[in-house]
Coordinates of C-alpha atoms in Angstrom, one line a residue:
Chain N
M1 CA 0.1 0.0 0.1
I2 CA 1.3 3.6 -0.8
E3 CA 1.9 5.8 2.1
M4 CA 1.4 9.6 1.8
W5 CA 2.5 12.2 4.2
E6 CA 0.3 15.2 4.2
L7 CA -0.4 18.3 6.4
V8 CA -3.0 18.3 9.1
G9 CA -4.8 21.0 11.0
E10 CA -7.2 21.4 13.9
N11 CA -10.1 18.8 14.0
D12 CA -8.3 16.6 11.5
R13 CA -8.4 19.0 8.7
R14 CA -6.1 17.9 5.8
Y15 CA -5.8 21.3 4.2
S16 CA -2.9 21.1 1.9
N17 CA -3.8 21.8 -1.5
F18 CA -0.7 20.2 -3.1
S19 CA -1.8 17.1 -1.2
W20 CA -5.2 17.2 -2.4
R21 CA -3.8 17.0 -5.9
I22 CA -2.3 13.6 -5.0
R23 CA -5.2 12.3 -3.0
M24 CA -7.3 12.8 -6.0
A25 CA -4.6 11.4 -8.4
L26 CA -4.4 8.1 -6.2
R27 CA -8.2 7.7 -6.3
H28 CA -8.2 8.3 -10.1
K29 CA -5.5 5.5 -10.5
Q30 CA -7.7 3.2 -8.0
L31 CA -4.6 3.0 -5.6
E32 CA -4.9 2.2 -2.1
V33 CA -3.3 4.9 0.4
Q34 CA -2.5 5.0 4.0
Y35 CA -2.3 8.8 5.2
R36 CA 0.5 10.0 7.3
P37 CA -0.6 13.4 8.9
V38 CA 2.4 15.7 9.6
L39 CA 2.6 19.2 11.1
L40 CA 4.2 22.2 9.5
T41 CA 6.7 22.3 12.5
D42 CA 7.5 18.7 12.3
K43 CA 10.0 18.6 9.1
A44 CA 11.7 15.8 11.0
S45 CA 9.1 13.3 10.1
I46 CA 9.6 13.8 6.3
G47 CA 13.3 14.3 6.5
F48 CA 13.8 10.6 4.8
S49 CA 12.2 12.4 1.5
G50 CA 15.1 14.8 1.2
G51 CA 12.8 17.7 1.3
K52 CA 10.7 19.8 3.6
T53 CA 7.4 19.8 2.0
V54 CA 4.3 17.7 1.3
P55 CA 3.1 15.7 -0.3
V56 CA 5.6 12.8 -0.2
I57 CA 4.7 9.4 -1.0
R58 CA 6.2 6.1 -0.3
D59 CA 5.5 3.3 -2.7
G60 CA 7.4 0.0 -1.8
D61 CA 11.1 1.2 -1.9
T62 CA 10.5 4.3 -4.0
V63 CA 10.0 7.7 -2.3
V64 CA 8.8 10.7 -4.4
R65 CA 8.2 14.2 -3.3
D66 CA 6.8 17.3 -5.0
S67 CA 3.0 16.8 -6.3
W68 CA 3.8 17.2 -10.0
A69 CA 6.9 14.5 -9.6
I70 CA 4.5 12.1 -7.7
A71 CA 1.7 12.5 -10.5
E72 CA 4.3 11.9 -13.4
Y73 CA 5.5 8.9 -11.2
L74 CA 2.0 7.5 -10.7
E75 CA 1.3 7.8 -14.5
R76 CA 4.7 5.9 -15.4
Q77 CA 4.5 3.3 -12.6
Y78 CA 0.7 2.4 -13.2
P79 CA 0.2 2.8 -16.8
D80 CA -2.7 0.3 -17.0
R81 CA -4.7 2.2 -14.5
P82 CA -6.9 5.2 -15.8
T83 CA -4.6 7.7 -17.3
L84 CA -4.0 11.1 -15.4
F85 CA -3.0 12.8 -18.7
G86 CA -4.4 11.2 -21.7
G87 CA -0.9 10.8 -23.4
D88 CA 2.5 12.8 -23.8
T89 CA 0.7 15.9 -25.2
G90 CA -2.0 15.9 -22.5
Q91 CA 0.8 15.6 -19.8
A92 CA 2.9 18.3 -21.4
V93 CA -0.2 20.7 -21.6
A94 CA -1.4 19.6 -18.1
R95 CA 2.1 20.7 -16.6
F96 CA 1.3 24.2 -17.9
A97 CA -2.3 24.0 -16.5
N98 CA -0.6 22.9 -13.1
N99 CA 1.9 25.7 -13.2
W100 CA -1.0 28.1 -14.0
V101 CA -2.8 26.9 -10.8
D102 CA 0.4 27.5 -8.7
R103 CA 1.8 30.7 -10.2
T104 CA -1.2 32.5 -11.1
L105 CA -4.2 31.3 -8.9
L106 CA -2.3 30.4 -5.8
A107 CA -0.5 33.8 -5.7
I108 CA -3.8 35.2 -5.2
A109 CA -5.4 32.3 -3.2
F110 CA -2.7 32.3 -0.5
P111 CA -3.2 35.8 0.7
L112 CA -7.0 35.3 0.2
L113 CA -7.1 32.2 2.4
A114 CA -4.0 32.4 4.6
G115 CA -5.6 34.5 7.4
D116 CA -8.4 31.8 7.6
A117 CA -6.1 28.9 7.3
L118 CA -4.2 30.3 10.2
A119 CA -7.4 29.8 12.3
V120 CA -7.5 26.1 11.5
Q121 CA -3.8 25.3 12.3
R122 CA -3.1 23.2 15.3
G123 CA -1.6 25.2 18.4
E124 CA 2.0 23.9 17.6
D125 CA 2.0 25.3 14.1
H126 CA 0.4 28.6 14.8
G127 CA 3.4 30.8 15.3
Y128 CA 5.1 29.1 12.5
F129 CA 2.1 29.7 10.1
A130 CA 1.8 33.2 11.1
A131 CA 5.5 34.1 10.5
L132 CA 5.2 32.3 7.2
I133 CA 2.1 34.6 6.1
E134 CA 4.0 37.7 6.9
R135 CA 7.2 36.5 5.3
L136 CA 5.1 35.5 2.0
T137 CA 2.6 38.5 2.0
G138 CA 4.5 41.2 3.7
L139 CA 1.1 41.5 5.7
T140 CA 0.0 40.6 9.0
P141 CA -3.1 38.0 9.1
P142 CA -5.5 40.9 10.2
A143 CA -4.4 43.3 7.5
L144 CA -4.7 40.3 5.0
K145 CA -8.4 39.9 6.1
E146 CA -8.9 43.6 5.1
H147 CA -8.0 42.8 1.5
Q148 CA -10.1 39.5 1.5
G149 CA -13.0 40.9 -0.7
R150 CA -10.6 42.4 -3.2
N151 CA -8.6 39.2 -3.4
A152 CA -11.7 37.3 -3.9
E153 CA -12.6 39.3 -7.1
R154 CA -8.9 39.0 -8.3
L155 CA -9.4 35.1 -7.8
A156 CA -12.6 35.1 -9.7
K157 CA -11.1 37.0 -12.6
A158 CA -7.9 35.2 -12.8
V159 CA -9.9 32.0 -13.2
D160 CA -11.6 33.1 -16.1
P161 CA -9.8 31.0 -18.7
A162 CA -11.2 27.9 -16.7
R163 CA -14.4 29.1 -16.3
A164 CA -14.9 29.8 -20.1
T165 CA -13.6 26.3 -20.9
L166 CA -15.9 24.7 -18.6
K167 CA -18.9 26.5 -20.2
R168 CA -18.0 24.2 -23.1
Q169 CA -17.0 20.9 -21.8
P170 CA -17.6 19.3 -18.3
F171 CA -14.0 19.0 -17.1
L172 CA -10.9 20.8 -18.0
S173 CA -9.8 17.3 -19.2
G174 CA -12.8 16.9 -21.5
N175 CA -15.6 14.3 -20.6
S176 CA -14.0 13.0 -17.7
P177 CA -11.7 14.5 -15.2
A178 CA -8.0 14.0 -14.9
Y179 CA -4.9 15.8 -13.6
A180 CA -5.5 19.3 -14.9
D181 CA -8.8 19.2 -13.1
Y182 CA -7.2 18.2 -9.8
A183 CA -4.8 20.9 -9.8
L184 CA -7.5 23.5 -10.2
F185 CA -9.8 21.8 -7.7
S186 CA -7.1 21.8 -5.2
I187 CA -7.6 25.5 -4.7
Y188 CA -11.4 25.2 -4.2
Q189 CA -10.8 22.4 -1.9
W190 CA -8.4 24.1 0.1
A191 CA -10.9 26.9 0.5
R192 CA -13.5 24.6 1.6
I193 CA -11.4 23.1 4.2
V194 CA -9.8 26.3 5.9
S195 CA -12.5 29.2 5.3
P196 CA -16.0 30.0 5.7
L197 CA -16.1 31.8 2.5
D198 CA -18.1 30.3 -0.4
L199 CA -15.9 31.5 -3.3
L200 CA -18.1 30.0 -5.8
A201 CA -21.6 31.2 -4.4
D202 CA -22.3 33.4 -7.5
D203 CA -20.1 31.4 -10.1
P204 CA -22.5 28.6 -11.5
A205 CA -20.0 27.2 -14.1
M206 CA -17.4 26.7 -11.7
R207 CA -19.5 25.7 -8.8
D208 CA -21.1 22.8 -10.9
W209 CA -17.7 21.8 -12.2
C210 CA -16.4 21.8 -8.4
D211 CA -19.5 19.7 -7.4
R212 CA -18.8 17.2 -10.1
L213 CA -15.3 16.7 -8.5
L214 CA -16.6 16.5 -5.1
D215 CA -19.0 13.8 -6.2
L216 CA -16.3 11.6 -7.5
N217 CA -15.3 8.3 -5.8
G218 CA -18.3 8.2 -3.6
G219 CA -18.1 11.8 -2.4
F220 CA -14.7 11.3 -0.6
A221 CA -13.4 14.9 -1.3
R222 CA -16.8 16.2 -0.1
D223 CA -16.5 14.0 3.2
T224 CA -13.3 15.5 4.5
P225 CA -13.5 17.8 7.5
A226 CA -14.3 21.4 6.0
F227 CA -16.5 24.4 6.5
R228 CA -18.9 23.4 3.8
Chain H
M1 CA -6.9 23.6 -51.7
I2 CA -8.1 25.2 -48.6
E3 CA -8.8 28.9 -48.7
M4 CA -8.2 31.2 -45.7
W5 CA -9.2 34.5 -45.1
E6 CA -7.2 36.8 -42.7
L7 CA -6.7 40.3 -42.0
V8 CA -4.1 42.5 -44.0
G9 CA -2.2 45.9 -43.2
E10 CA 0.4 48.3 -44.7
N11 CA 3.2 46.5 -46.8
D12 CA 1.2 43.3 -46.8
R13 CA 1.4 42.6 -42.9
R14 CA -0.7 39.6 -42.1
Y15 CA -1.3 40.6 -38.6
S16 CA -4.3 38.8 -37.1
N17 CA -3.0 36.9 -34.2
F18 CA -6.1 34.6 -34.5
S19 CA -5.2 33.9 -38.1
W20 CA -1.7 33.0 -37.3
R21 CA -2.9 30.2 -35.0
I22 CA -4.4 28.7 -38.1
R23 CA -1.6 29.6 -40.3
M24 CA 0.6 27.4 -38.1
A25 CA -2.2 24.7 -37.6
L26 CA -2.5 24.4 -41.5
R27 CA 1.2 24.0 -41.9
H28 CA 1.4 21.6 -39.0
K29 CA -1.4 19.4 -40.8
Q30 CA 0.8 19.7 -43.9
L31 CA -2.2 21.1 -45.8
E32 CA -2.0 23.5 -48.8
V33 CA -3.6 26.9 -48.4
Q34 CA -4.3 30.0 -50.7
Y35 CA -4.4 33.1 -48.3
R36 CA -7.4 35.6 -49.0
P37 CA -6.5 39.1 -47.5
V38 CA -9.2 41.3 -46.2
L39 CA -9.6 44.7 -44.6
L40 CA -11.4 45.4 -41.4
T41 CA -13.7 47.6 -43.3
D42 CA -14.4 45.0 -45.8
K43 CA -16.8 42.7 -43.7
A44 CA -18.7 41.9 -47.0
S45 CA -16.0 39.8 -48.5
I46 CA -16.3 37.4 -45.5
G47 CA -20.3 37.5 -45.3
F48 CA -20.6 34.1 -46.9
S49 CA -19.2 32.8 -43.6
G50 CA -22.0 33.9 -41.5
G51 CA -19.6 36.1 -39.1
K52 CA -17.7 39.3 -39.3
T53 CA -14.2 38.0 -38.0
V54 CA -11.5 36.2 -39.4
P55 CA -10.0 33.6 -39.7
V56 CA -12.6 32.0 -41.9
I57 CA -11.5 28.8 -44.0
R58 CA -13.3 27.1 -47.1
D59 CA -12.4 23.5 -47.6
G60 CA -14.3 22.2 -50.7
D61 CA -18.0 22.8 -49.6
T62 CA -17.4 23.4 -46.0
V63 CA -17.0 26.9 -44.3
V64 CA -15.7 27.2 -40.9
R65 CA -14.8 30.5 -38.9
D66 CA -13.5 31.1 -35.5
S67 CA -9.8 30.0 -34.9
W68 CA -10.7 27.4 -32.3
A69 CA -13.6 25.9 -34.3
I70 CA -11.2 25.5 -37.4
A71 CA -8.5 23.7 -35.3
E72 CA -11.1 21.3 -34.2
Y73 CA -12.3 20.9 -37.7
L74 CA -8.9 20.4 -39.0
E75 CA -8.0 17.7 -36.5
R76 CA -11.4 15.9 -37.1
Q77 CA -11.3 16.1 -41.1
Y78 CA -7.4 15.2 -41.3
P79 CA -6.9 12.5 -38.7
D80 CA -4.2 10.9 -40.4
R81 CA -1.9 14.0 -40.5
P82 CA 0.3 15.2 -37.6
T83 CA -2.2 15.9 -34.6
L84 CA -2.9 19.2 -33.3
F85 CA -4.1 18.0 -29.8
G86 CA -2.7 14.5 -29.1
G87 CA -5.9 13.0 -28.2
D88 CA -9.1 13.8 -26.4
T89 CA -7.6 14.9 -23.1
G90 CA -4.9 17.0 -25.0
Q91 CA -7.8 18.6 -27.0
A92 CA -9.7 19.5 -23.7
V93 CA -6.9 21.0 -22.1
A94 CA -5.5 22.8 -25.2
R95 CA -8.9 24.5 -25.0
F96 CA -8.0 25.7 -21.7
A97 CA -4.7 27.1 -23.0
N98 CA -6.3 28.8 -25.8
N99 CA -8.8 30.2 -23.6
W100 CA -6.1 31.5 -21.2
V101 CA -4.4 33.2 -24.3
D102 CA -7.5 34.9 -25.0
R103 CA -8.7 35.9 -21.7
T104 CA -5.6 36.6 -19.9
L105 CA -2.8 37.4 -22.4
L106 CA -4.7 39.1 -25.2
A107 CA -6.4 41.3 -22.6
I108 CA -3.2 42.9 -21.9
A109 CA -1.4 42.4 -25.3
F110 CA -4.4 44.3 -27.1
P111 CA -3.7 47.5 -25.0
L112 CA 0.0 47.1 -25.1
L113 CA 0.2 46.7 -28.9
A114 CA -2.9 48.4 -30.3
G115 CA -1.3 51.7 -30.5
D116 CA 1.5 50.4 -32.6
A117 CA -1.1 48.1 -34.6
L118 CA -3.0 51.2 -35.7
A119 CA 0.4 52.5 -37.2
V120 CA 0.3 49.3 -39.7
Q121 CA -3.2 49.6 -40.8
R122 CA -4.0 50.4 -44.2
G123 CA -5.5 53.9 -44.8
E124 CA -8.9 52.6 -45.6
D125 CA -8.8 50.7 -42.0
H126 CA -7.3 53.6 -39.8
G127 CA -10.5 55.4 -38.6
Y128 CA -12.3 51.9 -37.9
F129 CA -9.4 50.6 -35.9
A130 CA -9.0 53.7 -34.0
A131 CA -12.4 53.7 -33.1
L132 CA -12.2 50.0 -31.9
I133 CA -9.3 50.7 -29.7
E134 CA -11.0 53.6 -28.0
R135 CA -14.1 51.4 -27.7
L136 CA -12.3 48.4 -26.3
T137 CA -9.7 50.1 -24.1
G138 CA -11.3 53.5 -23.1
L139 CA -8.3 55.3 -24.1
T140 CA -6.9 56.8 -27.2
P141 CA -3.7 55.5 -28.9
P142 CA -1.6 58.1 -27.7
A143 CA -2.8 57.6 -24.1
L144 CA -2.3 53.9 -24.3
K145 CA 1.2 54.6 -25.4
E146 CA 1.9 55.9 -22.1
H147 CA 0.9 52.8 -20.4
Q148 CA 3.1 50.6 -22.8
G149 CA 5.9 50.0 -20.4
R150 CA 3.5 48.9 -17.7
N151 CA 1.5 46.8 -20.0
A152 CA 4.6 44.9 -21.2
E153 CA 5.5 44.2 -17.5
R154 CA 2.0 42.9 -16.8
L155 CA 2.2 40.6 -19.9
A156 CA 5.6 39.2 -18.8
K157 CA 4.2 38.5 -15.3
A158 CA 1.1 37.0 -16.8
V159 CA 2.9 34.6 -19.0
D160 CA 4.9 33.2 -16.1
P161 CA 2.9 29.8 -16.1
A162 CA 4.1 29.3 -19.6
R163 CA 7.8 30.4 -19.0
A164 CA 7.9 27.9 -16.0
T165 CA 6.7 25.1 -18.3
L166 CA 9.2 26.0 -21.1
K167 CA 12.0 25.8 -18.6
R168 CA 11.2 22.1 -18.3
Q169 CA 10.2 21.2 -21.9
P170 CA 10.8 22.7 -25.2
F171 CA 7.2 23.1 -26.1
L172 CA 3.8 23.8 -24.2
S173 CA 2.9 20.5 -25.9
G174 CA 5.8 18.6 -25.0
N175 CA 8.9 17.5 -27.2
S176 CA 7.3 18.9 -30.2
P177 CA 4.9 21.9 -31.0
A178 CA 1.1 21.6 -31.2
Y179 CA -2.0 23.7 -31.0
A180 CA -1.4 25.1 -27.7
D181 CA 1.9 26.6 -28.7
Y182 CA 0.4 28.3 -31.7
A183 CA -2.2 29.9 -29.5
L184 CA 0.5 31.3 -27.3
F185 CA 2.9 32.1 -30.3
S186 CA 0.2 34.0 -32.0
I187 CA 0.5 36.9 -29.3
Y188 CA 4.2 37.2 -30.0
Q189 CA 4.1 36.8 -33.6
W190 CA 1.4 39.4 -33.6
A191 CA 3.8 41.7 -31.7
R192 CA 6.8 41.1 -34.2
I193 CA 4.3 42.1 -37.1
V194 CA 2.9 45.4 -35.7
S195 CA 5.6 46.6 -33.2
P196 CA 8.9 47.8 -32.8
L197 CA 9.1 46.6 -29.3
D198 CA 11.0 43.3 -28.5
L199 CA 8.9 41.9 -25.8
L200 CA 11.2 38.8 -25.2
A201 CA 14.4 40.8 -25.2
D202 CA 15.4 39.8 -21.7
D203 CA 13.4 36.5 -21.3
P204 CA 15.5 33.9 -22.7
A205 CA 13.1 31.0 -22.0
M206 CA 10.3 32.6 -23.8
R207 CA 12.6 33.8 -26.6
D208 CA 14.2 30.6 -27.2
W209 CA 10.6 28.8 -27.3
C210 CA 9.5 31.5 -29.8
D211 CA 12.6 31.0 -32.0
R212 CA 11.8 27.4 -32.2
L213 CA 8.5 28.4 -33.5
L214 CA 9.9 30.8 -35.9
D215 CA 12.3 28.1 -37.4
L216 CA 9.4 25.7 -38.1
N217 CA 8.6 24.8 -41.7
G218 CA 11.4 26.6 -43.3
G219 CA 10.8 29.6 -41.3
F220 CA 7.8 30.6 -42.9
A221 CA 6.6 32.5 -39.8
R222 CA 10.0 34.4 -39.5
D223 CA 9.7 35.3 -43.2
T224 CA 6.5 37.1 -43.0
P225 CA 6.6 41.1 -43.2
A226 CA 7.3 42.3 -39.5
F227 CA 9.4 44.5 -37.5
R228 CA 12.0 41.9 -36.7

């Protein structure tokens, strides 16, 4: 069975958006997984990976870290399971979509949600995460909160290319979901888990797509501890 | 032979970025094409298409307009030629990439380049295009010019997900170019054709990728009338 290390907050919230990409990818590949929750302040527990960030997986003797690298590993290692990319070209363009999520959307979603995310950290991680927020955004969590409305608008605007696509097809990946969807979904799943804000309340195309993702695999993503 | 209607400016500049996507796609499919230049103010000449925008193609008895629809048509009609998408998933995610070019990049590139583009319009189109610029941007061409540096910075920032991808693989579509590359290329090809600005002068990853596109098919995209 594959083991996967991921962050955990208060009340067992599994809030790492990068880990959600791999949670979805593992289900897509119909692979069994044993989750290993870790705290932000407990880097030692993932030191064996050679890095300081989750997700990390161990599959037999193989350890892989970094969500994109893990997705590529799963596709290569389990070619007979449902594909995450639909071939070489699909994989290449999905890498672009994944980078768009990281560099365009997450750059907005982090300041948008970090203040709320702080409130669901476990006590041991609170100071560490508060310092991380200030280092990455230059603002204190209360100051960030004042920009939350504006950042929600920025995110809604930035996601427009996906919204336009989802008005023409049920998933970014076509008629069924694949990795590009999981990358985008990770932002909204993170929001569900850490924030009372409903980012998609007035966004039917995106909300319907998100609901389709939440319904997958018996609704396992919907059933995780979250605000909604 | 396929006929393709596209815009033309002074000194035979074929400046429509949407038409360049299809120029590249037709070469990719190894299809012969007869170009039919039209002026912005000569909508009558493409009235047979049922629309008012280029590109339009006629392939035997079939008329198709809208660059994305044309790309899908070419893939469907010529499945034995080199693929533009690499399968259904690749096509779906390429639609997202195409929408990103239209909604994120072109929204910046239009105000960035429209003032320069006005200067390469043919006399008959000058007044029409000037009015279009003011309607779409709310600014006069001289006022737009004042924002050109800022808009160039915004474009360089917005394209970051593609830049990050191209640091890891030679094309957005992987080891060889396909439609997602042609969509992105159309922005920089438009810039070459209408503006003396060199948008990629200090952007080696993007510039090297653009050079690879310009080298394709005997350098036919490089050889079109342009500033560089």
